XYZ file of C-alpha atoms in Angstrom:
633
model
C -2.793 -6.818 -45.532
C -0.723 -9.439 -47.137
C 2.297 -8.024 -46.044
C 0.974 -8.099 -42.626
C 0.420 -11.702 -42.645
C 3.596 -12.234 -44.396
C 5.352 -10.317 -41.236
C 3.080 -12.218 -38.728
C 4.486 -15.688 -40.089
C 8.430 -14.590 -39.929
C 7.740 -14.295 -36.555
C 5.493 -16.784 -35.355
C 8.056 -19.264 -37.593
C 11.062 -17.472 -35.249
C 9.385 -19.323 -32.670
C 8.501 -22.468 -33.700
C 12.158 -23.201 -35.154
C 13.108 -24.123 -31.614
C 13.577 -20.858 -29.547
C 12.251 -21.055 -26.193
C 9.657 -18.640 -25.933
C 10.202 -18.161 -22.052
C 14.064 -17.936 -22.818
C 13.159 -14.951 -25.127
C 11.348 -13.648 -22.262
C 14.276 -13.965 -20.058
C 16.351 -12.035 -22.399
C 13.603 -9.392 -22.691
C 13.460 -8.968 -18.884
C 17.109 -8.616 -18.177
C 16.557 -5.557 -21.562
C 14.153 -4.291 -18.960
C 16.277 -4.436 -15.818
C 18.946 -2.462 -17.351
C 16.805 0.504 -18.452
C 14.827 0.340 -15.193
C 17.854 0.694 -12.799
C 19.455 3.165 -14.837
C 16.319 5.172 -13.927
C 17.424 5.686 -10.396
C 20.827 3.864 -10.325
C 22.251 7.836 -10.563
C 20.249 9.638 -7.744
C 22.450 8.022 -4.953
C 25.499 9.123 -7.079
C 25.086 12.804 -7.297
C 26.684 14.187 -4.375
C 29.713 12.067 -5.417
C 29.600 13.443 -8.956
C 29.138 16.761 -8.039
C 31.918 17.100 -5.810
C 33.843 15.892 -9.036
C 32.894 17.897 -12.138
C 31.478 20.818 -9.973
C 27.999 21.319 -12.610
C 25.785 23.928 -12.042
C 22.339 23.770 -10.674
C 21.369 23.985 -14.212
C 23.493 21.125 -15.079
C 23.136 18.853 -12.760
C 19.451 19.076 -13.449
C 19.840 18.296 -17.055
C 22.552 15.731 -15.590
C 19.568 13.830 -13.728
C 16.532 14.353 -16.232
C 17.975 14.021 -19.447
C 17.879 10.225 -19.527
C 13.558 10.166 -18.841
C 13.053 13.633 -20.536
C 14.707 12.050 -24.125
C 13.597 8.385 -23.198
C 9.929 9.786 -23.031
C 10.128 11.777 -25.859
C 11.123 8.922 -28.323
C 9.236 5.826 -27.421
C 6.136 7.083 -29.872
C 8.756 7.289 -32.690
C 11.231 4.179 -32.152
C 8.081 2.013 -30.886
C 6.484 2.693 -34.425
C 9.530 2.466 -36.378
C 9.855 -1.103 -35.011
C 6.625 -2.051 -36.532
C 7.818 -1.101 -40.588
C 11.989 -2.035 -40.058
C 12.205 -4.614 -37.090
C 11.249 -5.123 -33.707
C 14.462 -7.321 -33.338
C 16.765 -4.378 -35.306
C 15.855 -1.930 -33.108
C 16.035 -3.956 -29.846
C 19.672 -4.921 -31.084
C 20.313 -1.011 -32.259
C 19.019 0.126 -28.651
C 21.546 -2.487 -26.721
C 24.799 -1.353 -28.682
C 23.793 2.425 -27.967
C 22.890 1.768 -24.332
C 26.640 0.193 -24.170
C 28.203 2.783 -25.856
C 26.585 5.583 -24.019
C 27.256 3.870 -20.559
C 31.182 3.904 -21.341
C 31.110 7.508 -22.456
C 28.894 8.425 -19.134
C 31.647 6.403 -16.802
C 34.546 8.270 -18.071
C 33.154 11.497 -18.615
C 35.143 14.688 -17.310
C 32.724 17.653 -17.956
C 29.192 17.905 -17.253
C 28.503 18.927 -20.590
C 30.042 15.226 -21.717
C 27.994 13.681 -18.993
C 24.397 15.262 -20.169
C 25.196 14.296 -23.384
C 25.765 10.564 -22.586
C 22.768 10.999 -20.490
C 20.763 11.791 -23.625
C 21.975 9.204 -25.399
C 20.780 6.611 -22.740
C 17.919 7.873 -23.407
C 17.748 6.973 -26.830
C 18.445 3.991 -26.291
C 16.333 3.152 -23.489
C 13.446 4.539 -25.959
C 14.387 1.869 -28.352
C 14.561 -1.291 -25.917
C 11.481 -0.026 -23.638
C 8.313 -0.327 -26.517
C 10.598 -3.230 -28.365
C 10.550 -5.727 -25.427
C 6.698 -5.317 -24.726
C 5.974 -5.365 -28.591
C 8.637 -8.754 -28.852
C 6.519 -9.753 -26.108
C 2.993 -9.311 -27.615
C 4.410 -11.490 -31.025
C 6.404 -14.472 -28.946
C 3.338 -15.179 -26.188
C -0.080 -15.032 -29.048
C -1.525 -16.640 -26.478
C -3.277 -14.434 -24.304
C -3.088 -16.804 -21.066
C 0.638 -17.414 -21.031
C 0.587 -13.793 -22.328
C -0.232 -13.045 -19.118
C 1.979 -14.420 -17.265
C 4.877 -13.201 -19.435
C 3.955 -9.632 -18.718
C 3.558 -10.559 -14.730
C 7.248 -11.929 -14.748
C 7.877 -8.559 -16.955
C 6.109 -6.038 -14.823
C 7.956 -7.602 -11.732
C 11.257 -7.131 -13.289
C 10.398 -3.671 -13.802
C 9.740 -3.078 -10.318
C 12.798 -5.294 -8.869
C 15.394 -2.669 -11.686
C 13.558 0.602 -9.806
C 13.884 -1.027 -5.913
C 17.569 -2.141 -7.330
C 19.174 1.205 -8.285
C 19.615 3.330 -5.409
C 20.858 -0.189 -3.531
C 23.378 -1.312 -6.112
C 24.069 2.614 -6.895
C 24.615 3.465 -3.149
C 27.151 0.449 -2.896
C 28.838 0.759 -5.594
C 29.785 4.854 -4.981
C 30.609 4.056 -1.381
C 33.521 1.353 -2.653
C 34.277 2.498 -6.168
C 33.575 5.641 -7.923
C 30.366 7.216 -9.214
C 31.230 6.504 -12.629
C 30.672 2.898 -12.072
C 27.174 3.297 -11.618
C 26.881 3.376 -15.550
C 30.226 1.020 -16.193
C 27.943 -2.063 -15.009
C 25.687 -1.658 -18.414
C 28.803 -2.736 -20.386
C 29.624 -6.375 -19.491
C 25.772 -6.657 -19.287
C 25.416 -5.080 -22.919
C 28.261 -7.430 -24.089
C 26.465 -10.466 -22.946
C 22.984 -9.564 -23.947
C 23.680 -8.094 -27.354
C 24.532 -11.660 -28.642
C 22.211 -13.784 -26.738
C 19.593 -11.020 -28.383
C 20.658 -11.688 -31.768
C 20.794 -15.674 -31.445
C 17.507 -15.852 -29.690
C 15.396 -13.293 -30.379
C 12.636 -13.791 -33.466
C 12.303 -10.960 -35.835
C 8.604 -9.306 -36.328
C 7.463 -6.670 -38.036
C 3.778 -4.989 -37.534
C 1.889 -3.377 -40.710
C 4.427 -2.336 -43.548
C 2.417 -0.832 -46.244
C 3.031 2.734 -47.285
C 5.721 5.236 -46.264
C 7.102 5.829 -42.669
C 5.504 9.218 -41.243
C 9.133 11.122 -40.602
C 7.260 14.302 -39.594
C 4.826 12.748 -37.861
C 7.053 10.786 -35.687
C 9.035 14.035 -34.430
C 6.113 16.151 -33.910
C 5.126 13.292 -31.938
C 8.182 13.236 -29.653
C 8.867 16.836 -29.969
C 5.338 16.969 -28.625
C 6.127 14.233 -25.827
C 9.046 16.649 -24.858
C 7.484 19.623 -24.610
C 4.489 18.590 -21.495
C 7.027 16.038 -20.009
C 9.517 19.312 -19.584
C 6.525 21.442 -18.626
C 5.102 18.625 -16.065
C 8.592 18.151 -14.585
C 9.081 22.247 -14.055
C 6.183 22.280 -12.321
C 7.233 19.528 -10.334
C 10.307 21.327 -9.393
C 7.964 23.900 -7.761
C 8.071 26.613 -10.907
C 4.869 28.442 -10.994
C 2.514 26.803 -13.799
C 2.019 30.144 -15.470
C 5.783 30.889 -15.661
C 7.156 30.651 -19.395
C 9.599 28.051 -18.601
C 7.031 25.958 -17.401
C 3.825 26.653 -18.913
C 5.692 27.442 -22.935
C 6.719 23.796 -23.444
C 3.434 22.589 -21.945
C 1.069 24.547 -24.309
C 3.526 23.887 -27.470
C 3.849 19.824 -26.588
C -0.097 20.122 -26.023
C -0.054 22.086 -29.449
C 2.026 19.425 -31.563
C 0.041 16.298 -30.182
C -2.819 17.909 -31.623
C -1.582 18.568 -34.958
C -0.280 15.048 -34.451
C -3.399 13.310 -33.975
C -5.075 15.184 -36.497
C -2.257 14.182 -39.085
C -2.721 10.796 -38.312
C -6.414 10.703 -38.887
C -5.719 12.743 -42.368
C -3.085 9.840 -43.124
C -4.091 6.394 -45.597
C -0.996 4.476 -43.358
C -0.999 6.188 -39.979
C 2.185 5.626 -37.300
C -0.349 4.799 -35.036
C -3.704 3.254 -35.789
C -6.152 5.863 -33.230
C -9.068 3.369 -33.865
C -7.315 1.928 -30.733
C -8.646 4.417 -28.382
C -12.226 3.661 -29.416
C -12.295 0.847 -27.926
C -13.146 1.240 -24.538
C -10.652 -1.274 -22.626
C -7.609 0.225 -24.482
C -7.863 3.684 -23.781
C -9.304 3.215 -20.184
C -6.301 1.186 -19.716
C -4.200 3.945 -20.864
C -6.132 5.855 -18.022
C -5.524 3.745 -15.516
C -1.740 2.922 -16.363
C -0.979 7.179 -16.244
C -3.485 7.048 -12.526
C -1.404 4.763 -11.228
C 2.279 5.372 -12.154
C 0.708 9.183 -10.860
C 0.361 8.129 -7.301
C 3.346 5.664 -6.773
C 6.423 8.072 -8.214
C 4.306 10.671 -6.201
C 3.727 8.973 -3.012
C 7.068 7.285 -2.924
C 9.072 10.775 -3.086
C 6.921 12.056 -0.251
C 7.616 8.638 1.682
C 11.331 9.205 1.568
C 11.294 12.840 2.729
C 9.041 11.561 5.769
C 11.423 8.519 6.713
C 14.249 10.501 6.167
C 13.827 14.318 7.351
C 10.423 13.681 9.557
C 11.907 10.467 11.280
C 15.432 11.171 10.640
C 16.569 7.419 9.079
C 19.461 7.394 7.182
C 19.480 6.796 3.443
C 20.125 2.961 3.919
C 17.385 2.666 6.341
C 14.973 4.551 4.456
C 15.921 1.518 1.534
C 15.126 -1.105 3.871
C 11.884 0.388 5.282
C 10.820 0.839 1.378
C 11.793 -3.003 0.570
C 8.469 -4.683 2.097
C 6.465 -2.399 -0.836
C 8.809 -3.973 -3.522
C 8.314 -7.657 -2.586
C 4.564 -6.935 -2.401
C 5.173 -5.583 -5.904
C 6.763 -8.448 -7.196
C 4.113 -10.733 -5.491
C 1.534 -8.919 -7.365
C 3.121 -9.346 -10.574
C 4.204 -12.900 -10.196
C 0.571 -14.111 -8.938
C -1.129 -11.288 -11.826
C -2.129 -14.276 -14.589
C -3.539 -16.446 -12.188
C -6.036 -13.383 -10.583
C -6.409 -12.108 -13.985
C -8.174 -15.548 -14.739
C -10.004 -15.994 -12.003
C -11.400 -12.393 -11.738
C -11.067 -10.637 -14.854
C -9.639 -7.077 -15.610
C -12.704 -4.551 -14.617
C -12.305 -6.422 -11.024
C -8.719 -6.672 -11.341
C -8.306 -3.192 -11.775
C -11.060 -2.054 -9.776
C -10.202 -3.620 -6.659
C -6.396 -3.121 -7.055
C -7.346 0.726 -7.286
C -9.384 0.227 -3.962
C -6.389 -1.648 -2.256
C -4.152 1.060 -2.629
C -6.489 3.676 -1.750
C -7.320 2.008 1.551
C -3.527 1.686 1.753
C -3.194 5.876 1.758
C -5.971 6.299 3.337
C -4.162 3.759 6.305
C -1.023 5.952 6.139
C -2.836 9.023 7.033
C -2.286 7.594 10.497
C 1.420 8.790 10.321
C 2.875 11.256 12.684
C 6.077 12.833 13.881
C 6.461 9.761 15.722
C 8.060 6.290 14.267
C 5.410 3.525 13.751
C 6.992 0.408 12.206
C 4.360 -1.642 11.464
C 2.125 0.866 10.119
C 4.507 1.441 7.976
C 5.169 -1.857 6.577
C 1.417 -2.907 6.482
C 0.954 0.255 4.600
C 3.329 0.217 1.799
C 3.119 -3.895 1.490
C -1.143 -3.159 0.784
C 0.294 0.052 -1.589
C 3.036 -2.203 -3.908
C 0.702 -4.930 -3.836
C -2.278 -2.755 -5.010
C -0.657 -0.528 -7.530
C 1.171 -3.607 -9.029
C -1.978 -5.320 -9.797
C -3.797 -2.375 -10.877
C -0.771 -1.836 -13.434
C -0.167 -5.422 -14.462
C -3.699 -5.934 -15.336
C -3.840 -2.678 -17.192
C -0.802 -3.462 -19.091
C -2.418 -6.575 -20.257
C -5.697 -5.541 -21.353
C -3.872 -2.772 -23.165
C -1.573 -4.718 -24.509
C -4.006 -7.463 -25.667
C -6.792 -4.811 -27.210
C -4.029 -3.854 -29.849
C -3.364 -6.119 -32.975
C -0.451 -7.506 -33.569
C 0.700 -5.590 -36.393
C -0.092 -2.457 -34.033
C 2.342 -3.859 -31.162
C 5.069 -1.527 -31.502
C 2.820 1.858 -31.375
C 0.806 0.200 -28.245
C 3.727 -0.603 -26.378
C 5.136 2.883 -27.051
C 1.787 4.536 -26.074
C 1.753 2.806 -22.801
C 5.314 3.353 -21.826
C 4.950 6.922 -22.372
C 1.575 7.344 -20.353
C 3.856 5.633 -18.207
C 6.694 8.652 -18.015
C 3.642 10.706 -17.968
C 2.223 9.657 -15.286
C 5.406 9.471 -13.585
C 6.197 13.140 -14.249
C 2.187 14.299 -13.569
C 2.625 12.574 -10.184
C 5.339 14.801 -8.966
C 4.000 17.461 -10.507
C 0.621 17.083 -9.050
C 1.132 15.678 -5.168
C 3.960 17.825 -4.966
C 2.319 21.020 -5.511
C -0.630 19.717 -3.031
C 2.321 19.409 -0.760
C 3.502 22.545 -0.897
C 0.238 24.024 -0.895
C -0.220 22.746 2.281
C 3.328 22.723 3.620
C 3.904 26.784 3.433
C 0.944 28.249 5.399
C 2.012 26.580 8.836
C 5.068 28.811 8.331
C 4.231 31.959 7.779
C 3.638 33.507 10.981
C 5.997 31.347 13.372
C 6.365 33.688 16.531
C 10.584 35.346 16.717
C 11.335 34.251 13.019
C 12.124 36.989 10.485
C 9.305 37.021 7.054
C 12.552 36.632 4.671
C 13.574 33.637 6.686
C 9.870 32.212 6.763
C 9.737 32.489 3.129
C 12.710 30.658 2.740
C 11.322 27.828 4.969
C 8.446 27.393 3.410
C 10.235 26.218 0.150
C 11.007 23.074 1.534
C 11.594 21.003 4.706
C 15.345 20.266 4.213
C 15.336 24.306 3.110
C 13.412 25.017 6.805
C 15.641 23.091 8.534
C 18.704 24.903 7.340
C 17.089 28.248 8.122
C 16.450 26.701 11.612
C 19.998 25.859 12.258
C 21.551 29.320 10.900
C 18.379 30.860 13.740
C 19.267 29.047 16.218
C 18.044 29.745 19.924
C 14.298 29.731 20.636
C 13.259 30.919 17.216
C 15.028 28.040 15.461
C 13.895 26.035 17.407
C 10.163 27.211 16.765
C 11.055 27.020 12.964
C 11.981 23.312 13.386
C 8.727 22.232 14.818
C 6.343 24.372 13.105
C 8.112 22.779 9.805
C 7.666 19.495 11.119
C 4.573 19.711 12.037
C 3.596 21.588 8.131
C 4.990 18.699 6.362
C 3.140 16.020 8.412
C -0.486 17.835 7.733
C 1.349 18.108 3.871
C 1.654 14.853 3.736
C -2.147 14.223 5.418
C -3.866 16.244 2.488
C -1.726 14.505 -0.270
C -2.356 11.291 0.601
C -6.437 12.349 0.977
C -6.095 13.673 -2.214
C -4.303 10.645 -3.751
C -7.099 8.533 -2.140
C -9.809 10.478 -4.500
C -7.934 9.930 -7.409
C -7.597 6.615 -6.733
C -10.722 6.128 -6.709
C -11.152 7.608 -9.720
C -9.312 5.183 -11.194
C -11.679 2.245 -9.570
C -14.826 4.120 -11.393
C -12.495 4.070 -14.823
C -12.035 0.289 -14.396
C -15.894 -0.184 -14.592
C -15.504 0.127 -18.237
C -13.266 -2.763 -18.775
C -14.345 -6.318 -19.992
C -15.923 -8.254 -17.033
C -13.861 -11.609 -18.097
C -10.775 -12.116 -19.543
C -11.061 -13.075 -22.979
C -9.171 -14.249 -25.752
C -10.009 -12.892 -29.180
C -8.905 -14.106 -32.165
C -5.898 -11.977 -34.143
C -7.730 -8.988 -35.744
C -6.099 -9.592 -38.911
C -7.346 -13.398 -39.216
C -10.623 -12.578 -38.476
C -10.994 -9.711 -41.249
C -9.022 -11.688 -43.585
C -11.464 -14.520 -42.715
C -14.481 -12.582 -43.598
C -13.206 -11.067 -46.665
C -12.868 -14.365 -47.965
C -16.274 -15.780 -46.829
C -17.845 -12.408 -48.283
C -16.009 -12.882 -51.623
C -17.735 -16.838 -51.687
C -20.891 -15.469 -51.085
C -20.722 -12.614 -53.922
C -19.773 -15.550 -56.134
C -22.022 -18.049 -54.801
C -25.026 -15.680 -55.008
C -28.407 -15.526 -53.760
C -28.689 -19.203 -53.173
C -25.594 -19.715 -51.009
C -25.901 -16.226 -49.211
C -28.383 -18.146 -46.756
C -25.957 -20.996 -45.363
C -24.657 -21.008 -42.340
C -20.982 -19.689 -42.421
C -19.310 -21.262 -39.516
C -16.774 -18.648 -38.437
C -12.873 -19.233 -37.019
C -13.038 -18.315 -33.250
C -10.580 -19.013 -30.533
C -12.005 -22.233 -29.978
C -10.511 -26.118 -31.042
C -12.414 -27.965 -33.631
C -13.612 -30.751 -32.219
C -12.719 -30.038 -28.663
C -15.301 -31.718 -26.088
C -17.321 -29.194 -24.381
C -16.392 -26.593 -27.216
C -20.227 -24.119 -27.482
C -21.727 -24.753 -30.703
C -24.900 -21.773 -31.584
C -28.243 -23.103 -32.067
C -29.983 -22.904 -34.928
C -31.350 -19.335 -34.103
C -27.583 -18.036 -34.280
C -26.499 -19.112 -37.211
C -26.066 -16.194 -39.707
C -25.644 -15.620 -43.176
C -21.868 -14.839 -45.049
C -23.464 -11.650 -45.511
C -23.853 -10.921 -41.940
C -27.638 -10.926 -41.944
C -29.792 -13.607 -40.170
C -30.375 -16.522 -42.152
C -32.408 -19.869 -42.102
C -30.981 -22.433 -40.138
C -30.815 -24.555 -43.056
C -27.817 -27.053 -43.869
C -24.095 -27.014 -43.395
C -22.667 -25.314 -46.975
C -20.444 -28.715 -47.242
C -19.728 -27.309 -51.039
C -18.786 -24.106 -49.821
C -16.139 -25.203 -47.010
C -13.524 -26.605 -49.344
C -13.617 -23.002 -50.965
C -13.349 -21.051 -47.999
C -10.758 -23.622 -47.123
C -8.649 -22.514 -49.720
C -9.256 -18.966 -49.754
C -8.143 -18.889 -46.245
C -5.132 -20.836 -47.143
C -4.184 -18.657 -49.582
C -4.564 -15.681 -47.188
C -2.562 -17.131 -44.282
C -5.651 -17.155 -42.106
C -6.462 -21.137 -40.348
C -9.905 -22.333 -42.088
C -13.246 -22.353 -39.977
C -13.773 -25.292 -38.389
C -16.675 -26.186 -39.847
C -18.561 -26.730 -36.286
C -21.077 -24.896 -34.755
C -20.098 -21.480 -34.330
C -21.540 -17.870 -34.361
C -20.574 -16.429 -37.396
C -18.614 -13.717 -38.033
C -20.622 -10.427 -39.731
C -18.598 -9.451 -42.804
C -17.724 -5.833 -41.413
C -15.144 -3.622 -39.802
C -11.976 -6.238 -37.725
C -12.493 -4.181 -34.891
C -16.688 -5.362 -34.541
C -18.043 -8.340 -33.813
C -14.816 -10.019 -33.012
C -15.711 -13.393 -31.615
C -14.285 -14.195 -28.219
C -13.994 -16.804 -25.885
C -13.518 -16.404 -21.903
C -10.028 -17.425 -20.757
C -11.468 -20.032 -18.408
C -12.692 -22.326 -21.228
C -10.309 -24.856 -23.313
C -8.600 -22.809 -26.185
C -6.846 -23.848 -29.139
C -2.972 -22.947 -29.477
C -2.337 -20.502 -31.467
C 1.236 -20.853 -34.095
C 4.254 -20.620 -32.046
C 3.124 -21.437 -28.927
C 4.826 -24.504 -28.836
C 2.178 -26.734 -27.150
C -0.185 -29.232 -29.143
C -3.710 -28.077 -29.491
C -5.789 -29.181 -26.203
């Protein structure tokens, strides 16, 4: 634990030497903008780069999934290893690698050198994804301005994935398709610096030995159902080897993975996490949601573009008004957070955005423009909020010393849910999509078949028909993919709502607890001074260190009937142990942990950090924690 605390004051001292907290964020969300429009920076590149190298289906595939299959697969391992070596290192080691990797991917001349480069973006993007959230959770200890730092981070997120196919698509029409990736290196140059100047070094809980094995069963385990979700996805049957082999052995190795860690004295990650209700239904809610935007965003661009026939550019511009709402949502996030808390945050972002699919059901085969935008502005706003908030309440659940593994388990519930949600919607899609062609009147049952694999696929097969029976094809396919797209967005209503019941289980106000680690190191040393004090002081009041100021005006003080004992039993009311303070004054000194106030307080049970930790709601004056560089209200 010492070593803990020791960590905890490198970096809360990184801050208050004179670095800007909010220019550290700004350097964390340009980290963030990189990896997010490398995400989809490349899709608007591939017919450009496969006219050059010539890859195979197989390749190209690997070409385009390599970078999330790898990124996915290592954010468990290189979001813990930050905790024991160095947020900061591996933030630093993840910027030089993205560089390099981005120079090897513009020049390459094979497509084995290209899925290669791809992987190693990838490893990279694993290391700066879980290290900016985990900076993030160190630099802002305050959970209000907390807030706000992840609603300025969450909107950068969704500006780098509205970004990419724009800046992609422009620079492949002017330049070459290996510019795409040549951007990252001026970027990389400047950032790699300003990261090293700027950004404060933390670590998260140090003692014992790095789990090695544990860390690649983890992201072999990742691997395996991301590459099993993503076949599926693709349309591969579910019992298929390809598909369903990596799915039950990643299912297999999490297992064994989780059981490790509960075998382990110093587990990567600490799983007392998910028994606390608000982190793992956050976890929930983060995979929900991610599941039905990536879903219901590739279905929107086969509708604008095949069903309405809009060019690629156009379908951009009709998707913009779902971005801004995005970035609205994320930007005004802190401020609702306050007012409402998460369980309504959540809940009612969930119910925005299924009102929002449920309002898009009234699509046809007809253009309707402002359907359209009041739809997808209610869907980015919803969805945004839903994820900000559940970001935060994740986020702020974990201990500090845990930052690393937290941020790394909700980025890759993030790819998860990504993944799931093509997986999932698309097979509803194509469940419903086929059986409107299988009896069209004049077309063959081989050419039927090959219809119903896809829309583009049917209108190909229409074209080569021709004559009346193409043109039947055409229509019937039309008319398949609009009913498709009917039943997805029904079913992505019901899980939506699904989601909404999940967010019940959230805290009802946003609160801000005090650090985990000060609090138990704050009862250990009251519960030491009462085994030494004995009988006779185990009855006085212990006031305990909460979240709020000593001698603040309005600041709750308990009544006489809350008072308990060091011992965490229910004692007299008695007087205020004034020989005692000076003790646990200095013990608490000693330990790195600020000394109770000596007011009023409830007081802390001596017991487990992650009971009984007191809280205060957001809305009422708070002291400033170490490094937030604002004197104490």
């Amino acid at each position: 634990m010492s070593r803990t605390n020791t960590a905890q004051g490198r970096s809360r001292s990184a801050v208050d030497s004179g670095t800007n907290r909010w220019v550290v964020l700004v350097v964390l969300c340009v980290s963030l903008l990189l990896v997010a429009l490398d995400a989809t920076i490349l899709h608007v590149a591939v017919p450009s780069l496969t006219e050059d190298l010539r890859p195979s289906s197989t390749a190209l595939l690997w070409i385009v999934d390599a970078y999330p299959l790898v990124c996915a697969s290592l954010l468990i391992l290189f979001g813990t290893l930050g905790d024991r070596v160095g947020r900061r290192r591996v933030l630093l080691l993840g910027y030089a690698l993205f560089g390099i990797a981005s120079a090897v991917a513009a020049l390459a001349t094979a497509p084995a050198v290209l899925i290669g480069a791809r992987a190693l973006l990838g490893v990279g993007g694993a290391m700066i994804m879980p290290a900016t959230l985990s900076i993030l959770r160190t630099v802002f200890p305050d959970r209000r301005e907390r807030a706000t730092a992840i609603g300025v981070w969450t909107a950068t997120a969704a500006i780098g994935a509205a970004t990419g196919p724009v800046l992609g698509g422009f620079l492949v029409e002017n330049y070459w398709w290996g510019s795409v990736f040549l951007i990252n290196i001026p970027l990389m140059a400047l950032i790699l610096p300003l990261g090293r100047r700027l950004l404060p070094e933390s670590r998260g809980a140090a003692d014992g030995p790095w789990d090695v094995l544990g860390a690649l069963m983890a992201a072999a385990g990742v691997l395996g159902c991301v590459l099993g979700v993503k076949r599926a996805g693709a349309g591969d049957p579910l019992l298929a080897l390809p598909t369903a082999g990596p799915l039950l052995l990643g299912a297999a190795l999490l297992v064994l993975f989780v059981r490790r860690q509960k075998r382990r004295p110093y587990p990567l990650i600490d799983l007392r996490l998910f028994s606390r209700a608000a982190f793992t239904t956050s976890v929930g809610c983060i995979v929900i949601g991610m599941l039905a935007l990536v879903g219901l965003e590739l279905i929107a661009v086969q509708y604008l573009q095949l069903v309405l026939g809009l060019s690629p550019l156009e379908t951009g511009l009709r998707l913009l008004p779902l971005t801004f709402a995005a970035m609205a949502a994320g930007a005004t996030g802190s401020y609702t957070l306050r007012r409402i808390g998460p369980r309504r945050m959540v809940g009612w972002g969930f119910l925005l955005t299924a009102a929002a699919v449920l309002l898009l059901t009234l699509m046809g085969q007809h253009d309707r423009p402002l359907l359209l935008t009041v739809g997808f502005v209610l869907l980015g706003f919803g969805l945004q909020t839903t994820l900000f908030s559940a970001y935060e309440s994740m986020l702020s659940e974990a201990p500090q010393r845990s930052a690393g593994g937290a941020a790394a388990i909700g980025e890759t519930s993030y790819q998860l849910g990504a993944g799931m949600g093509i997986a999932l919607l698309g097979s509803v899609m194509n469940a419903a999509y086929a059986p409107g062609l299988s009896s069209v009147p004049g077309v063959p049952g081989e050419a039927s078949r090959a219809a119903a694999n896809s829309l583009g696929e049917a209108y190909k097969v229409a074209e080569q028909l021709g004559g009346t029976a193409g043109e039947a094809l055409h229509q019937a396919a039309r008319h398949s993919f609009v009913h498709g797209l009917h039943v997805t967005l029904f079913v992505s209503a019901g899980l939506l709502l699904v989601g909404a019941l999940m967010a019940r289980r959230l805290p009802r106000i946003m609160e801000c607890p005090v650090d985990p680690e000060e609090a138990f190191d704050a009862r250990e040393a009251r519960g030491a001074l009462a085994a030494q004090e004995g009988p006779e002081g185990a009855g006085e009041p212990e006031p305990a260190a909460t979240g709020v100021a000593a001698g603040t005006p309005g600041a709750p003080s308990a009544g006489p009937a809350e008072w308990t004992g060091s011992s965490g039993a229910p004692g007299a009311p008695g007087r205020a142990g004034t020989s005692g303070a000076p003790a646990v004054s200095e013990r608490a000194a000693s330990s790195g942990v600020p000394a109770p106030s000596g007011r009023g307080e409830r007081a802390e049970p001596v017991g487990s950090p992650e009971e009984g930790e007191p809280r205060v709601p957001a809305t009422r004056e708070a002291i400033e924690p170490a490094g937030s560089g604002r004197p104490a209200h």
